[in-house]
Coordinates of C-alpha atoms in Angstrom, one line a residue:
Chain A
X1 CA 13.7 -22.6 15.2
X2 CA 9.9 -22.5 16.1
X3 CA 7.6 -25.1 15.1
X4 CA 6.7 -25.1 11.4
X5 CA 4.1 -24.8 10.4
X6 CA 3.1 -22.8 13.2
X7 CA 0.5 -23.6 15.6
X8 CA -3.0 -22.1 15.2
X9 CA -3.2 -18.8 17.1
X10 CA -6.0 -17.5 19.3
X11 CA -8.7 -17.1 17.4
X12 CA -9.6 -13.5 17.7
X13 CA -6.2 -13.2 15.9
X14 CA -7.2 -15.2 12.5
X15 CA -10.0 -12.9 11.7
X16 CA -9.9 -9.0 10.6
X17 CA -13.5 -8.8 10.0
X18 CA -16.3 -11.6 10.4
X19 CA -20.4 -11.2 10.2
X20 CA -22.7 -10.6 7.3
X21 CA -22.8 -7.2 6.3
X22 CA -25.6 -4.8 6.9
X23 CA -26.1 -7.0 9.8
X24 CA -23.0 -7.4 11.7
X25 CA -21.2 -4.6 13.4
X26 CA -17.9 -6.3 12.8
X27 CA -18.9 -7.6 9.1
X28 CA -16.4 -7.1 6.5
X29 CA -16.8 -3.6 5.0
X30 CA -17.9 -3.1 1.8
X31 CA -15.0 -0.8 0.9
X32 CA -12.4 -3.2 2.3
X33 CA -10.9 -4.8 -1.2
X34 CA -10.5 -8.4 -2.0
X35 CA -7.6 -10.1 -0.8
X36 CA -6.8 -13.7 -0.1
X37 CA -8.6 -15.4 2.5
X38 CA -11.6 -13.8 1.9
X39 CA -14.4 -16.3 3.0
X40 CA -18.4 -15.8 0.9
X41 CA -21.4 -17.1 1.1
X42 CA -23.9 -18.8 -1.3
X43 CA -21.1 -19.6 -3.9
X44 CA -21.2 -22.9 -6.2
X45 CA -17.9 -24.4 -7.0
X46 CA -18.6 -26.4 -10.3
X47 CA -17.2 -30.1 -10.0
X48 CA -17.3 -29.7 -6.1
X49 CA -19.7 -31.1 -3.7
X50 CA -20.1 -27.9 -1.1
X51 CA -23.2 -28.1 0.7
X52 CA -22.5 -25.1 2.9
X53 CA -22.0 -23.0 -0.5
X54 CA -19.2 -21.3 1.6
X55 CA -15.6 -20.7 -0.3
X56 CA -12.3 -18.6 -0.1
X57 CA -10.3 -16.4 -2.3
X58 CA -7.0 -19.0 -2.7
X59 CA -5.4 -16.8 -5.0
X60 CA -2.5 -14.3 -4.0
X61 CA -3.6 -10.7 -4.6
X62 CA -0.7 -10.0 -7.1
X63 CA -2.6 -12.7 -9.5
X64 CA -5.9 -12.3 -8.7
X65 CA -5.8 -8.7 -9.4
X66 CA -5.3 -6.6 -12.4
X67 CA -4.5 -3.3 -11.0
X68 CA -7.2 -3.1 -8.2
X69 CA -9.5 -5.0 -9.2
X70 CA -10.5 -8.7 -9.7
X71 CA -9.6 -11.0 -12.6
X72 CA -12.5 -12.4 -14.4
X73 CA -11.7 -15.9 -13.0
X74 CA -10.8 -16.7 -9.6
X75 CA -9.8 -19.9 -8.3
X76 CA -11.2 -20.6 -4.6
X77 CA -11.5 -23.6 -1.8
X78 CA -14.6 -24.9 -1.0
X79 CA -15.3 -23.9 3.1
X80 CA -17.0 -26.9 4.9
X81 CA -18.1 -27.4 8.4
X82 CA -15.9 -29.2 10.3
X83 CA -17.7 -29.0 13.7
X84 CA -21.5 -27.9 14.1
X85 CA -21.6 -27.4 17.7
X86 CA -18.0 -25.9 19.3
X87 CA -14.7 -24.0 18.1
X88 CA -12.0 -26.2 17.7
X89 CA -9.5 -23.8 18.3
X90 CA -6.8 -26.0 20.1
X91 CA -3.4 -25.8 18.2
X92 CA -2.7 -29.7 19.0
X93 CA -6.1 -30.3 17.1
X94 CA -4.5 -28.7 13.7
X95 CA -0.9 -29.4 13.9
X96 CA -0.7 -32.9 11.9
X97 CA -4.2 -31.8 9.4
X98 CA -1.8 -29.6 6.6
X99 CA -4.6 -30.2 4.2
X100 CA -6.7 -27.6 5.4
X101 CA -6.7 -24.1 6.7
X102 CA -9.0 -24.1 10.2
X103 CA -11.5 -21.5 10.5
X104 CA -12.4 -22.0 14.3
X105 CA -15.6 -19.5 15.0
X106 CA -16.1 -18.1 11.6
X107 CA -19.5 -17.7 12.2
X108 CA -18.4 -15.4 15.5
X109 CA -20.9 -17.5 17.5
X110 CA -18.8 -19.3 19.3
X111 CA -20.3 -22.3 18.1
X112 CA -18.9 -23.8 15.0
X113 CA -15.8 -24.4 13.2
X114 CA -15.0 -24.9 9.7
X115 CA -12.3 -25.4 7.3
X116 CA -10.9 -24.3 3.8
X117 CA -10.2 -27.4 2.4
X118 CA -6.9 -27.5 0.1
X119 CA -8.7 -30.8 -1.6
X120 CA -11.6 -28.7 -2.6
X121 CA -10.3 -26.3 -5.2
X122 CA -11.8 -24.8 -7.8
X123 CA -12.1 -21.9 -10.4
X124 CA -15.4 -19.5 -10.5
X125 CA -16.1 -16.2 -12.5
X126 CA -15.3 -13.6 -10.0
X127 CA -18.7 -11.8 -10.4
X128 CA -19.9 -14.7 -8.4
X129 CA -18.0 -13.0 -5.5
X130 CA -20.2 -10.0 -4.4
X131 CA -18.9 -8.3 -1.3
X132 CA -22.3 -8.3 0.0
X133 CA -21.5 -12.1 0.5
X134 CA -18.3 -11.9 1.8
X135 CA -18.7 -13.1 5.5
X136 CA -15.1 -13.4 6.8
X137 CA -11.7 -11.7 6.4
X138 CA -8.3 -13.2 7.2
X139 CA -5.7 -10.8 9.5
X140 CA -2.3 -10.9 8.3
X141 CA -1.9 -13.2 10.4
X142 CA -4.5 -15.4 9.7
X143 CA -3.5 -14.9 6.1
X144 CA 0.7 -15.8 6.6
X145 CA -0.7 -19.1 8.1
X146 CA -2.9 -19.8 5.4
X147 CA 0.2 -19.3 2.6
X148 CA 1.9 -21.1 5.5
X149 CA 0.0 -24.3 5.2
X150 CA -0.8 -24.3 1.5
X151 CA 2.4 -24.1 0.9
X152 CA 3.3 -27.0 3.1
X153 CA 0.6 -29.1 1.7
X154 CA 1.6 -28.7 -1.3
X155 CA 5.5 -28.9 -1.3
X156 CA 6.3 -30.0 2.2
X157 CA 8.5 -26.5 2.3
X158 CA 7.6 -24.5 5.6
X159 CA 8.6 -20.9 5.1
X160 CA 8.7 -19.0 8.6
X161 CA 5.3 -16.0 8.8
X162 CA 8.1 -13.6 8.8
X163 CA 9.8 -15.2 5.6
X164 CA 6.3 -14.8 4.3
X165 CA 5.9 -11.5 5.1
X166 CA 8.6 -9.9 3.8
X167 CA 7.8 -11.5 0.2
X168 CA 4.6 -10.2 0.6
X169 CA 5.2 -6.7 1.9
X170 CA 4.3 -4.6 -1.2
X171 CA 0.9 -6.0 -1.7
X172 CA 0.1 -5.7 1.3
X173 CA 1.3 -2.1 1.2
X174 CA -1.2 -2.1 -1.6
X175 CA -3.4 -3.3 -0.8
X176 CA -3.7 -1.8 2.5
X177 CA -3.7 1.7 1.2
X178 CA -6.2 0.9 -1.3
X179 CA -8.5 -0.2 2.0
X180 CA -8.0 3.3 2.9
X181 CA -8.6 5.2 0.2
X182 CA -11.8 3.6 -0.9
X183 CA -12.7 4.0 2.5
X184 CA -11.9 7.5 2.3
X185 CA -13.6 8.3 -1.0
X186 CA -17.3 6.0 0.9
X187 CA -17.2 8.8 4.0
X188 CA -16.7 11.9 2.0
X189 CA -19.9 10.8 -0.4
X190 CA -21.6 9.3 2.7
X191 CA -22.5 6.3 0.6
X192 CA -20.9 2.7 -0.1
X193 CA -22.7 1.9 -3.2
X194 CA -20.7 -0.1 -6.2
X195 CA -20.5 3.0 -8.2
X196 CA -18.9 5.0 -5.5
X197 CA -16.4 2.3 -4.6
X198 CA -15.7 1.2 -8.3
X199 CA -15.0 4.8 -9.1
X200 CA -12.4 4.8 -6.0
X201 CA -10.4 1.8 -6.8
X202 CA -10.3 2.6 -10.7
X203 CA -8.8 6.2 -9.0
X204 CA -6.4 4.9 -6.8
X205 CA -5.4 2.6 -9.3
X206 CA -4.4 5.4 -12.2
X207 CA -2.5 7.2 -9.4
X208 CA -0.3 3.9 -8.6
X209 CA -0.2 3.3 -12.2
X210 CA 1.0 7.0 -13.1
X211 CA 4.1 7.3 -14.9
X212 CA 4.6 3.8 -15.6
X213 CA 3.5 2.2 -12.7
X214 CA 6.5 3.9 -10.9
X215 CA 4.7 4.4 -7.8
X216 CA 3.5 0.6 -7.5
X217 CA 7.1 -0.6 -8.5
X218 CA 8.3 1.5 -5.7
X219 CA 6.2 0.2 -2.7
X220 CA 8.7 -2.8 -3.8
X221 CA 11.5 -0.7 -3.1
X222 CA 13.3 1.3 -0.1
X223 CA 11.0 4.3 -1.5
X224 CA 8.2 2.2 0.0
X225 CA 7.8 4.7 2.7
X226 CA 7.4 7.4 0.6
X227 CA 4.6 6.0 -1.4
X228 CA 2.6 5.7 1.9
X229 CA 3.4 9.2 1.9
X230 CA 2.4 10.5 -1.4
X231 CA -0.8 7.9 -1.5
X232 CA -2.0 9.1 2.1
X233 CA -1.7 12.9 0.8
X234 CA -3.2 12.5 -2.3
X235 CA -6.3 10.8 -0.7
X236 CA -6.6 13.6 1.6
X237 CA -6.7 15.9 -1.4
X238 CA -9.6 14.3 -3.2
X239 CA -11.3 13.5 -0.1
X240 CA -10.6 16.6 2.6
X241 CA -12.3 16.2 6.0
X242 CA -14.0 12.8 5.1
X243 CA -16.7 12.8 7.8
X244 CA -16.5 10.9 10.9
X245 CA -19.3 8.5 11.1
X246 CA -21.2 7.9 14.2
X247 CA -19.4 8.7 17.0
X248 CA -18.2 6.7 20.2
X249 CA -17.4 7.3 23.4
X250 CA -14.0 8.5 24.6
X251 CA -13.2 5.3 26.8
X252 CA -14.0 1.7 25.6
X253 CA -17.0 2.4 23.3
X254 CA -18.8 0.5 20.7
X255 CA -17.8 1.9 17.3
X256 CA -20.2 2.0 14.8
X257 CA -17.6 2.8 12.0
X258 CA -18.5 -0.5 10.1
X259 CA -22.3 0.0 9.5
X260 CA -23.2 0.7 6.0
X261 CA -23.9 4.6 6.2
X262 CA -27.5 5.3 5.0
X263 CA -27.9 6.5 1.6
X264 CA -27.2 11.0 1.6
X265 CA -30.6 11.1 0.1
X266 CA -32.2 9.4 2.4
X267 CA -33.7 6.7 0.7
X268 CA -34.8 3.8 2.4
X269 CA -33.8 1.1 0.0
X270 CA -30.2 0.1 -0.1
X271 CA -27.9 0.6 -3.0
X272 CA -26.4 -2.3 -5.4
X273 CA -23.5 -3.3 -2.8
X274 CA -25.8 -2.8 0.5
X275 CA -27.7 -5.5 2.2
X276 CA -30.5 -6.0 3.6
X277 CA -31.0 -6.8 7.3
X278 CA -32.3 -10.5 7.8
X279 CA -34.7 -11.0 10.3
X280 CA -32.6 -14.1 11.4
X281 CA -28.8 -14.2 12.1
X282 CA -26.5 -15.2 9.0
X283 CA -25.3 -17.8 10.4
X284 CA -28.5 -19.6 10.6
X285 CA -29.9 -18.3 7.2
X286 CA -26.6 -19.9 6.1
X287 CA -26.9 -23.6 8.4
X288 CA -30.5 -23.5 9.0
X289 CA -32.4 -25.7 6.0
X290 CA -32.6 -24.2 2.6
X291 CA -34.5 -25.7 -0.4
X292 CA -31.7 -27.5 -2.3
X293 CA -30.7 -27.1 -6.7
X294 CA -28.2 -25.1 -7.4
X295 CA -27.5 -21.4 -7.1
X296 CA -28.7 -19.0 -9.9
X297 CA -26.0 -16.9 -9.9
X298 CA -28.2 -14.3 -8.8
X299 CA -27.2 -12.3 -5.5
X300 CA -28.2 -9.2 -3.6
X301 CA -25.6 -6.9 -4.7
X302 CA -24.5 -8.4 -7.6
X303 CA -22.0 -6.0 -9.2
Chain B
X1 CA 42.1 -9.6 42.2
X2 CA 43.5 -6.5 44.2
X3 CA 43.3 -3.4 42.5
X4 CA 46.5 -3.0 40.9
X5 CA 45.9 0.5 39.5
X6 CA 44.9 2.2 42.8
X7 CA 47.8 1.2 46.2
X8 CA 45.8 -0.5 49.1
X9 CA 43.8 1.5 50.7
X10 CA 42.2 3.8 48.8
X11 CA 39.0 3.6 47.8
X12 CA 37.9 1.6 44.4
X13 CA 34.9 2.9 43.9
X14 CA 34.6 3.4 40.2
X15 CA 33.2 6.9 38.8
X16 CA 32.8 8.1 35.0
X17 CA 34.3 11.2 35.8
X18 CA 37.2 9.3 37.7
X19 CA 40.5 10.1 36.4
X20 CA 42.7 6.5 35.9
X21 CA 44.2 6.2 39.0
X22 CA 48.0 6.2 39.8
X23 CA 50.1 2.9 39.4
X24 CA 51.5 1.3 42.4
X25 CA 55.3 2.3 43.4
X26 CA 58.3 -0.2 42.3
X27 CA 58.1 -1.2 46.5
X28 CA 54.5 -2.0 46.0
X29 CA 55.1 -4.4 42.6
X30 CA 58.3 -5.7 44.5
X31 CA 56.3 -6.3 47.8
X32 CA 53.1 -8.2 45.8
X33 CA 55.2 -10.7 45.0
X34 CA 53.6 -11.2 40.8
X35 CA 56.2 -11.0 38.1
X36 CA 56.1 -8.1 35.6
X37 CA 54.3 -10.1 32.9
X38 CA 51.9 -11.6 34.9
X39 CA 51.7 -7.6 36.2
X40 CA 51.0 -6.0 32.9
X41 CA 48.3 -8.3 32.4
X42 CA 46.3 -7.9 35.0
X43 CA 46.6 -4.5 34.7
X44 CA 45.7 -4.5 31.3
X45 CA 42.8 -6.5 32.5
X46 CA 41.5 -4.1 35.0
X47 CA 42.0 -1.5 33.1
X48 CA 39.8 -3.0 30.5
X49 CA 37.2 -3.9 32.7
X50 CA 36.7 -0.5 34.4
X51 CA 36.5 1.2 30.6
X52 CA 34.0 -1.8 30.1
X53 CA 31.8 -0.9 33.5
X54 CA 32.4 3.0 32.3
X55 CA 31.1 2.4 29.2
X56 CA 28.2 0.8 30.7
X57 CA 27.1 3.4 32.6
X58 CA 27.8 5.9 30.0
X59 CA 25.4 4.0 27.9
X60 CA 22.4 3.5 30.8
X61 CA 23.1 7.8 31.4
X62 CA 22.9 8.1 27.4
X63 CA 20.3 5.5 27.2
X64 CA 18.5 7.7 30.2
X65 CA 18.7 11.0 28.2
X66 CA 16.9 9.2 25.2
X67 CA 13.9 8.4 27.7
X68 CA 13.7 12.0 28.9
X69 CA 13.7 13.1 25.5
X70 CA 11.1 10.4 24.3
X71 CA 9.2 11.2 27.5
X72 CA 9.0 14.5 26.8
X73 CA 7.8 14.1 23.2
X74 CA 4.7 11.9 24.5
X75 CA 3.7 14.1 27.1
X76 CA 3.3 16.7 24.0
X77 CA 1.3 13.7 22.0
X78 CA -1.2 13.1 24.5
X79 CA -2.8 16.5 23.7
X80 CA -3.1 16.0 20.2
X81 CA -6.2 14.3 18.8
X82 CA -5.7 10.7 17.9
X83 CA -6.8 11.0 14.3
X84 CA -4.2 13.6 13.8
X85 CA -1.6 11.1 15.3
X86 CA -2.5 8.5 13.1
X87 CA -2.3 10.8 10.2
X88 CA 1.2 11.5 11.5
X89 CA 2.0 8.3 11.3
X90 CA 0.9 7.7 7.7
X91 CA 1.2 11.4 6.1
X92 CA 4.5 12.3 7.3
X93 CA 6.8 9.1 7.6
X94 CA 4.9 6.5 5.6
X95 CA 3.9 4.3 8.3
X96 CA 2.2 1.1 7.3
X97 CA -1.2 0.5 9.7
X98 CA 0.0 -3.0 10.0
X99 CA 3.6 -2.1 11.0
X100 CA 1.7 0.2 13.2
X101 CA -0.7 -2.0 15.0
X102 CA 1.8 -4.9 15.4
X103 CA 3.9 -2.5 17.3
X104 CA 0.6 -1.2 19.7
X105 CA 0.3 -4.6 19.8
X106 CA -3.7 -4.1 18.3
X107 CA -5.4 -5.2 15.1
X108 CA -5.7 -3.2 12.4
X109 CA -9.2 -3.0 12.1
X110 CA -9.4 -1.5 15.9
X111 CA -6.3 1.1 14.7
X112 CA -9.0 2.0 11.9
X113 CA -12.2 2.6 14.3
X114 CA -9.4 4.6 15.9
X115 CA -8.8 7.0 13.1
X116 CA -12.2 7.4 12.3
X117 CA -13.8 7.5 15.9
X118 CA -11.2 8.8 17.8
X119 CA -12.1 7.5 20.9
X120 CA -9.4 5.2 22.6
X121 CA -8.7 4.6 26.1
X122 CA -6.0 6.5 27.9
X123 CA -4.1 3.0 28.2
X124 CA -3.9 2.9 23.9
X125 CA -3.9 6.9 23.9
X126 CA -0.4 7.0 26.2
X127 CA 0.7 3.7 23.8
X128 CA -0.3 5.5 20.5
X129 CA 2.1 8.9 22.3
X130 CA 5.2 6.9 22.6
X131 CA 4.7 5.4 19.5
X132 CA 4.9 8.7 17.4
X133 CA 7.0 10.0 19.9
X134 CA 9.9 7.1 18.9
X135 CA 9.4 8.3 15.7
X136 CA 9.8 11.2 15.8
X137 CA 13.1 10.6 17.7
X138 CA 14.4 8.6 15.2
X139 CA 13.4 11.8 12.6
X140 CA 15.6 13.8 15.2
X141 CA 18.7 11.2 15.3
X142 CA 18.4 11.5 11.3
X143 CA 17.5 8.3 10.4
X144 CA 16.2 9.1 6.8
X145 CA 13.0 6.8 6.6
X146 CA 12.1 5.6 10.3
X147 CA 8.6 3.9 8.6
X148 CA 11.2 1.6 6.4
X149 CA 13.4 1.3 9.1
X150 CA 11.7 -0.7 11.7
X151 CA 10.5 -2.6 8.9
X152 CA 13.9 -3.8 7.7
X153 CA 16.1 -7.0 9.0
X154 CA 18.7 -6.2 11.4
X155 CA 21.3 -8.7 10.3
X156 CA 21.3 -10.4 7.2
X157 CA 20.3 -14.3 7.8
X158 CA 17.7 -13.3 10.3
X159 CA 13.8 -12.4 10.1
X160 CA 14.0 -9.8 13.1
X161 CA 13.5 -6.2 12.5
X162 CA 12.9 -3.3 14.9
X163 CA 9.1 -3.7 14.9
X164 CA 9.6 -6.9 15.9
X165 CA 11.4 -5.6 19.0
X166 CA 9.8 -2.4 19.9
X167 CA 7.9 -1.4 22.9
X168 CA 8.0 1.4 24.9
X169 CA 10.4 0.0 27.5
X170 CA 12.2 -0.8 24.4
X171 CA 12.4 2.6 22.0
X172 CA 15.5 3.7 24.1
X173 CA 17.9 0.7 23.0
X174 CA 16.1 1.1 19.4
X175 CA 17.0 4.5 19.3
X176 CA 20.7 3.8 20.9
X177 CA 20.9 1.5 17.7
X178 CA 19.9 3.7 15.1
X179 CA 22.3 6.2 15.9
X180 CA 24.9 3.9 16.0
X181 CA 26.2 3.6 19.6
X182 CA 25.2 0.0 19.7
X183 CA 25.6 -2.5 16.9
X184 CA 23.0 -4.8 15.9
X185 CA 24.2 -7.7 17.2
X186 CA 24.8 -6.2 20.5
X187 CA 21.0 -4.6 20.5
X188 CA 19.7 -8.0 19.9
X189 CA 21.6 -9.7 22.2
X190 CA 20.0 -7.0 25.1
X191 CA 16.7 -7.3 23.8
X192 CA 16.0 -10.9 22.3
X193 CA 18.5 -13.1 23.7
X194 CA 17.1 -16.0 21.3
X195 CA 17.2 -14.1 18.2
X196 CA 20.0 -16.2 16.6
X197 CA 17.8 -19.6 17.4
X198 CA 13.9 -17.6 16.9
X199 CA 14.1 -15.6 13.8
X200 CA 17.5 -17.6 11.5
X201 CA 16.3 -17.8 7.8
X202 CA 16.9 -20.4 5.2
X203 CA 15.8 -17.7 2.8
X204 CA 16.4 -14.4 1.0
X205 CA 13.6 -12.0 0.1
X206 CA 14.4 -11.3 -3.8
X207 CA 13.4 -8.9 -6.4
X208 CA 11.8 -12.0 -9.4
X209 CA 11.6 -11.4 -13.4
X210 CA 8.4 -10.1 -13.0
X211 CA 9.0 -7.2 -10.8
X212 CA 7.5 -9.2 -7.9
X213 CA 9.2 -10.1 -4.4
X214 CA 10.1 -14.0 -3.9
X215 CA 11.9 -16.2 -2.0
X216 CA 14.9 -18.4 -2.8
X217 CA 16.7 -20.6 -0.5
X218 CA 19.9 -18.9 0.8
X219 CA 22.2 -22.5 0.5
X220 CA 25.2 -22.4 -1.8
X221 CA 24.5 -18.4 -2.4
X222 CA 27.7 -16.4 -1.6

């Protein structure tokens, strides 16, 4: 049997997406949905002393969401520095510290690590969670060790990733082909504003809730497969020939996939869920020094 | 061990289109000095083992057809746009993009700047070929849902699925399994000699009161 909980893997491995977005090339996209693990800046936990006003989505998807979108309340960790100046990415360094979830290089700087801190929990009002401010999503990887370690921290059990995996298969299906279609639905309008994406989830949602939710029920089911099938059709339906965005080159090229497409009127300001470029790197908007008092809820992109 | 089927000699060398050879004469038994029972077995024995050694090369020259065929297939891939292999993947069998990436051994993020730039390099082009192409040879050997088949346990107790195992050196044997010509156990004793040790479960994946998947410890379950 292999060690349990596992050992931290390389870091390039814990992250799907990092980087502010509208900044960062490999930011999380706007269109990607919520899901556990999700790291955001410039959030206040109340009760909780968080001076980097950095937090993560604790919840599992099936109860932080109704359908495809967020509860009202959400209950998150409080994300604290843990190292200011290197990544403390070796496995030996985590494997007795259960407490906490290591975020070596979430920054993508190669300079810092941090960590979710299981002590540090909290419940906010999910508004406060603009996607504009999310600055760091798990892989599923990164998100079976997380569940991995909470749930050893918290009952001393220690599930294997794949144990984990197969209990969380059909929300990730979900969730997953929600990512898609949303995606989808932002490249055919050429536009990722909040009304574009909140008019995608709200539509795949009524098609996985058709006929009694049978569709949802089934990606639970040895129909899974078929689902994929009928979801992936249907999106291609509503959205035929979503354009490609800008183009790379054939062999080992930079994709520019994950910038923020501009407006199709050409307007210069961003919409509601864009951001806007910072002269300085998030990372240092975020650790540099900022007047303190707390936050006033306020945030580009509010939704 | 002298060959007891085939009189001293003549060759032994074993073929698959061999005929079984002719038993020794009543001079030849009386002149080897073994007793009849002691006779019968060993014959028994050898006769075993060369059925065994046939059946292994019957399975490498099956197993050998199954490249050709996969070959083939991916040599047909390579011309197609990658977006529109992807799409295969999704739009015809269902295929999740983590199952997906896990078995190109990429994230999913880079399998989506795939489907949307379509530029890969012709290292992840040939991979992303033989990938479709093992599906679609599992559509061919009529397995009815190859996306929910490489996603499902091979043997109850154990985490290991055919995802788990895949790779391109690896579709033959996967494919040799799904059509039934080797049993699980048998696959995963070619392919991940540690299985029993690496992927043993203390737990079941169950269907909860509210329509949700759980777990529940398999101990003092029947």
């Amino acid at each position: 049997m292999p060690d349990l909980p596992v050992p931290l893997p390389p870091v390039a491995e814990l992250y799907d997406y990092r980087g502010e977005p509208g900044a960062d090339p490999d930011a999380p996209p706007l269109w990607l949905p919520y899901h556990q693990g999700d790291v955001f800046s410039e959030v206040d936990i109340p009760g909780i002393t968080n001076p980097d006003r950095l937090a993560m989505l604790f919840l599992h998807p099936c109860t932080m969401r109704r359908g495809a979108t967020l509860i009202s309340d959400v209950t998150v960790i409080a994300v604290t520095m843990y190292a200011r100046k290197r990544v403390v990415d070796e496995p030996d360094r985590w494997a007795r510290r259960f407490s906490v979830m290591p975020l070596p290089d979430l920054t993508g700087t190669g300079k810092q690590t941090h960590v979710a801190d299981f002590l540090k929990i909290g419940t906010i009002a999910s508004t406060a969670l603009p996607r504009s401010q999310r600055v760091g999503s798990l892989s599923q990887l990164g998100r079976g060790i997380m569940q991995q370690r909470v749930i050893f921290h918290l009952t001393r059990l220690a599930p294997t990733l794949d144990e984990l995996d197969q209990a969380t298969r059909a929300v990730e299906l979900e969730i997953e082909a929600q990512a898609d279609w949303v995606q989808a639905a932002c490249l055919y309008h050429q536009a990722e504003t909040d009304e574009v994406i909140m008019t995608a989830e709200a539509t795949f949602d009524a098609f996985l809730s058709e006929n009694e939710g049978s569709r949802r029920k089934d990606l639970s089911s040895e129909q899974s497969a078929q689902v994929i099938v009928e979801i992936y059709r249907e999106k291609e339906s509503r959205y035929p020939g979503a354009p490609v965005t800008a183009s790379a080159s054939a062999v080992g090229g930079v994709d520019q996939v994950d910038r923020p497409p501009t407006s199709a009127d050409g307007r210069a300001e961003p919409g509601p869920t864009t951001v806007e470029s910072s002269a300085r790197p998030w990372w240092r908007r975020l650790f540099g020094r900022r007047p303190s008092g707390p936050s006033s809820g306020q945030s580009r992109g509010r939704r | 061990m002298p060959d007891l089927l085939v009189p001293s000699g003549q060759s032994t060398a074993s073929d698959i289109t061999d005929e079984p050879r002719a038993p020794w004469s009543i001079e030849q038994y009386l002149a080897s000095g073994l007793t009849s029972e002691s006779v019968i077995e060993a014959q028994w024995r050898q006769r075993r083992h060369a059925n065994r050694r046939r059946g292994y090369q019957l399975r490498r020259r099956h197993r050998d057809l199954y490249e050709a065929q996969l070959n083939k297939l991916r040599e047909a891939n390579r011309l197609r746009p990658v977006p529109e292999l992807l799409r295969h993947l999704t739009s015809r069998w269902g295929v999740a993009w983590a199952d997906a990436a896990r078995m190109l051994k990429i994230s999913v993020p880079a399998l989506r700047k795939w489907r949307t730039t379509g530029g890969v390099s012709p290292e992840n082009l040939d991979r992303l070929a033989s990938l479709v192409a093992f599906f679609q040879m599992l559509e061919q050997v009529a397995v009815s849902s190859p996306a929910r088949w490489v996603a499902v346990p091979l043997c109850d107790g154990y985490t290991v699925t055919p995802r788990h195992l895949y790779s391109v050196a690896n579709a033959a044997a996967l494919v040799d399994h799904a059509v039934g010509n080797v049993s699980a156990v048998e696959l995963l004793d070619e392919l991940a000699p540690d299985w029993r040790e690496a992927y043993k479960s203390e737990y079941e994946v169950f269907l909860a009161a509210d329509s949700q998947f759980a777990l529940r410890s398999r101990r003092g379950r029947a």
